[in-house]
C-alpha positions as a printed Julia matrix, in Angstrom:
265×3 Matrix{Float64}:
  12.48    2.08   20.66
  13.03    5.58   18.66
  12.35    5.57   15.02
  16.14    6.53   14.59
  17.21    3.01   16.29
  14.46    0.99   14.35
  15.53    2.24   11.05
  18.97    1.46   11.97
  18.09   -1.93   12.36
  16.22   -2.39    8.97
  17.48   -4.88    6.78
  17.2    -3.91    2.96
  18.1    -5.41   -0.19
  18.85   -2.92   -2.95
  17.92   -4.01   -6.71
  20.04   -1.5    -8.84
  21.87   -2.85  -11.91
  23.9     0.57  -11.98
  27.25    0.3    -9.52
  27.1     4.21   -9.51
  23.53    4.25   -8.59
  23.88    1.82   -5.91
  26.72    3.56   -4.17
  24.29    6.8    -4.13
  21.64    5.09   -2.49
  23.21    3.11   -0.19
  25.24    6.45    0.62
  21.72    8.06    1.14
  20.48    4.89    3.35
  23.57    5.15    5.43
  22.68    9.08    5.94
  19.56    7.7     7.48
  21.15    5.11    9.53
  20.79    2.38    7.77
  23.51   -0.04    7.81
  22.32   -3.53    6.83
  22.17   -3.39    3.2
  22.39   -6.14    0.42
  22.43   -5.72   -3.32
  21.23   -7.45   -6.34
  21.87   -6.18   -9.98
  18.78   -7.97  -11.7
  15.73  -10.03  -11.3
  16.87  -13.57  -10.98
  19.46  -12.85   -8.63
  16.84  -10.68   -6.43
  14.49  -13.94   -6.48
  17.26  -16.11   -5.64
  18.41  -14.14   -2.62
  14.72  -14.05   -1.19
  14.62  -17.55   -1.22
  17.41  -17.51    1.58
  16.08  -14.75    3.7
  13.66  -12.07    3.61
  14.75   -8.35    4.29
  12.61   -5.71    5.85
  12.26   -3.7     2.71
  13.38   -4.42   -1.04
  14.13   -1.36   -2.98
  13.98   -1.57   -6.48
  15.23    0.34   -9.75
  12.37    0.27  -12.51
  14.58   -1.11  -15.37
  16.66   -4.31  -14.96
  18.92   -6.39  -17.49
  16.28   -9.32  -17.16
  12.72   -7.56  -16.44
  11.12   -4.58  -14.78
  10.1    -3.93  -11.11
   6.54   -4.57  -12.05
   7.44   -8.02  -13.05
   9.76   -8.52   -9.97
   6.91   -7.66   -7.77
   4.61   -9.79   -9.62
   7.0   -13.07   -9.06
   7.34  -12.01   -5.28
   3.71  -11.4    -4.91
   3.11  -14.76   -6.65
   5.21  -16.74   -4.36
   3.29  -17.68   -0.79
   6.43  -17.06    0.96
   7.37  -13.71   -0.26
   3.86  -12.13   -1.02
   4.04  -10.12    1.8
   7.28   -8.56    1.18
   7.31   -4.78    1.63
   8.51   -3.31   -1.93
   9.52    0.36   -2.53
  10.58    1.61   -6.43
  12.93    4.37   -6.89
  12.87    5.56  -10.45
  12.65    8.89  -12.97
   9.93    7.14  -14.62
   7.11    9.42  -15.12
   4.59    7.16  -17.36
   1.51    6.64  -15.43
   0.77    3.38  -16.95
   3.66    1.87  -15.56
   3.41    3.38  -12.22
  -0.26    2.26  -11.84
   0.49   -1.31  -12.0
   3.25   -0.86   -8.87
   0.63    0.66   -7.12
  -2.11   -1.85   -7.87
   0.26   -4.3    -6.5
   0.91   -2.9    -3.06
   4.07   -1.09   -3.41
   5.02    0.74   -0.21
   6.28    4.13   -1.89
   7.16    5.18   -5.37
  10.26    7.54   -4.84
  11.35    9.78   -8.05
  15.04   10.21   -8.71
  16.49   12.6    -7.46
  15.39   11.93   -3.91
  15.52   13.8    -0.98
  16.71   12.33    2.4
  13.31   13.06    3.92
  11.49   11.06    1.21
  13.46    8.19    1.83
  13.2     8.62    5.65
   9.4     8.78    5.11
   9.54    5.53    3.12
  11.35    3.83    6.1
   9.38    4.88    8.28
   6.45    3.1     6.47
   8.5     0.07    6.36
   8.65    0.58   10.22
   4.74    0.82   10.3
   4.14   -2.43    8.33
   6.73   -4.57   10.48
   5.69   -2.96   13.77
   2.25   -3.85   14.84
   0.77   -0.79   16.68
  -2.9    -1.03   17.35
  -4.8     2.02   16.31
  -6.97    3.65   19.51
 -10.29    4.83   18.39
 -12.32    6.83   20.89
 -16.04    4.8    20.44
 -14.72    1.56   18.94
 -12.84   -1.5    20.11
 -10.49   -1.63   17.14
 -10.01   -5.72   17.43
 -14.2    -5.59   16.6
 -14.07   -3.49   13.83
 -15.92   -5.34   10.55
 -14.1    -3.94    7.49
 -15.39   -4.58    3.89
 -12.06   -4.24    1.51
 -13.09   -3.45   -1.81
 -10.4    -3.62   -4.57
 -10.26   -5.41   -8.1
  -6.43   -6.26   -7.22
  -6.01   -9.07   -5.43
  -2.39   -7.88   -4.49
  -3.66   -4.31   -3.38
  -6.4    -6.03   -1.28
  -3.65   -8.19    0.63
  -1.45   -5.2     1.02
  -4.43   -2.96    2.43
  -5.47   -6.16    4.62
  -1.73   -6.28    6.15
  -1.99   -2.5     6.96
  -5.03   -2.88    8.88
  -3.48   -6.15   10.52
  -0.72   -4.09   11.88
  -3.19   -1.88   13.41
  -4.95   -4.61   15.44
  -8.32   -5.07   12.77
  -9.14   -8.51   12.22
  -9.21  -10.03    8.65
 -11.85   -8.12    6.54
 -14.41   -9.41    4.24
 -13.06   -8.88    0.56
 -14.79   -7.7    -2.83
 -13.51   -7.64   -5.78
 -15.59   -4.78   -7.47
 -18.49   -2.29   -6.13
 -21.15   -4.86   -7.64
 -19.71   -7.47   -5.38
 -19.53   -5.26   -2.74
 -22.97   -4.31   -2.36
 -23.8    -8.22   -2.51
 -21.42   -8.57    0.93
 -23.45   -5.39    2.53
 -26.62   -7.21    1.73
 -25.27  -10.0     3.41
 -23.68   -8.76    6.55
 -23.37   -5.62    8.48
 -20.1    -3.61    8.58
 -18.33   -0.41   10.37
 -15.95    0.43    7.63
 -15.75    0.16    4.09
 -12.41    0.84    2.42
 -12.57    0.91   -1.41
 -10.01    1.66   -4.29
 -11.33    3.9    -7.16
 -10.81    2.45  -10.46
 -12.62   -0.9   -10.91
 -14.86   -2.86  -13.22
 -18.37   -3.46  -13.05
 -18.95   -0.58  -10.53
 -16.36    1.62   -9.58
 -15.54    3.46   -6.24
 -17.59    6.29   -6.92
 -20.51    4.25   -8.01
 -20.54    2.26   -4.92
 -20.38    5.18   -2.65
 -23.25    6.86   -4.19
 -25.24    3.61   -4.01
 -24.01    3.16   -0.29
 -25.21    6.65    0.38
 -28.6     6.2    -1.3
 -29.42    3.33    0.75
 -31.76    3.1     3.95
 -29.81    0.18    5.32
 -26.12    1.28    5.12
 -25.75    4.6     4.37
 -24.34    5.56    7.75
 -20.99    3.26    6.75
 -17.92    5.24    6.98
 -16.04    5.03    3.5
 -12.34    5.58    3.03
 -11.5     5.68   -0.56
  -8.08    4.92   -2.06
  -6.92    6.42   -5.08
  -3.88    6.58   -7.14
  -5.4     9.71   -9.17
  -3.56   12.98   -8.61
  -6.18   15.34  -10.42
  -7.78   17.93   -7.93
 -10.92   17.94  -10.24
 -11.04   14.26  -10.0
 -10.63   14.09   -6.06
 -13.25   16.83   -5.39
 -15.61   14.81   -7.51
 -14.88   11.5    -5.32
 -15.4    13.55   -2.16
 -18.94   14.93   -3.57
 -19.75   11.44   -3.66
 -19.85   11.26    0.01
 -16.7     9.51    0.88
 -15.53   10.44    4.56
 -11.75   10.28    3.68
  -9.45    9.64    0.75
  -5.88    8.09    1.08
  -3.73    8.21   -1.88
  -1.79    4.95   -3.32
   0.9     3.71   -1.87
  -1.45    2.82    1.47
   0.61    4.15    3.71
   0.25    2.85    7.66
   0.93    6.38    9.19
  -1.42    8.09    7.23
  -4.24    5.49    7.63
  -4.09    5.32   11.43
  -4.52    9.14   11.11
  -7.36    8.87    8.51
  -9.26    5.89   10.62
  -8.82    7.89   13.65
 -10.48   10.95   12.22
 -13.39    8.96   10.58
 -13.99    6.51   13.44
 -13.94    8.54   16.43
């Protein structure tokens, strides 16, 4: 099945209080080939609809009459029936504090307004990657035997990362809430890969990387750093710490697949 055909089969729930914005977004989705679009105008209506059916993707505006995209996503992630729901934000919001919380909760994409057809198509393809399992092929590894340590202080972010990895055929990883706990896990068992967030309490991703690289026991383990930082100097500092690859948040399946192929092969 081609991407265009698969995108056309996606079911989407659009959460947008403005009827004008609803029509504009639906028009953009239609141009991408999407035909199955349900709409909701507030948080309560969205949660009620999600009790009845689970769409392939929820696309939400930032501000709703009875909450925000953040509070909506927290409610979705807190419900065992909907915790794995793919979620995308469309917003003109530029405040880093608001956007950071959404990134930590495993949002699939954040599209600024106005957005291009290419941007929304990429986000739809990321949705396909999430719901369509495609085992990543590594040159020297059987991916189903990879032992992975996922380190992130956000439980929601860990779940999102684990779901993306599972879609590639990678078995359930060991989880750690911060760098300090990760070191304890590393001292208990062997791993083939570490996927770690940068911003964490106790011991952040950079400190974890420096500790791993300074060890005689596990300095060889490849490290994939996940960071929402856009500052070039900051990213350069992370790279110098000894990571093998840096991946942006949102944690997009296609990007992760490419990075895994590079660092594990």
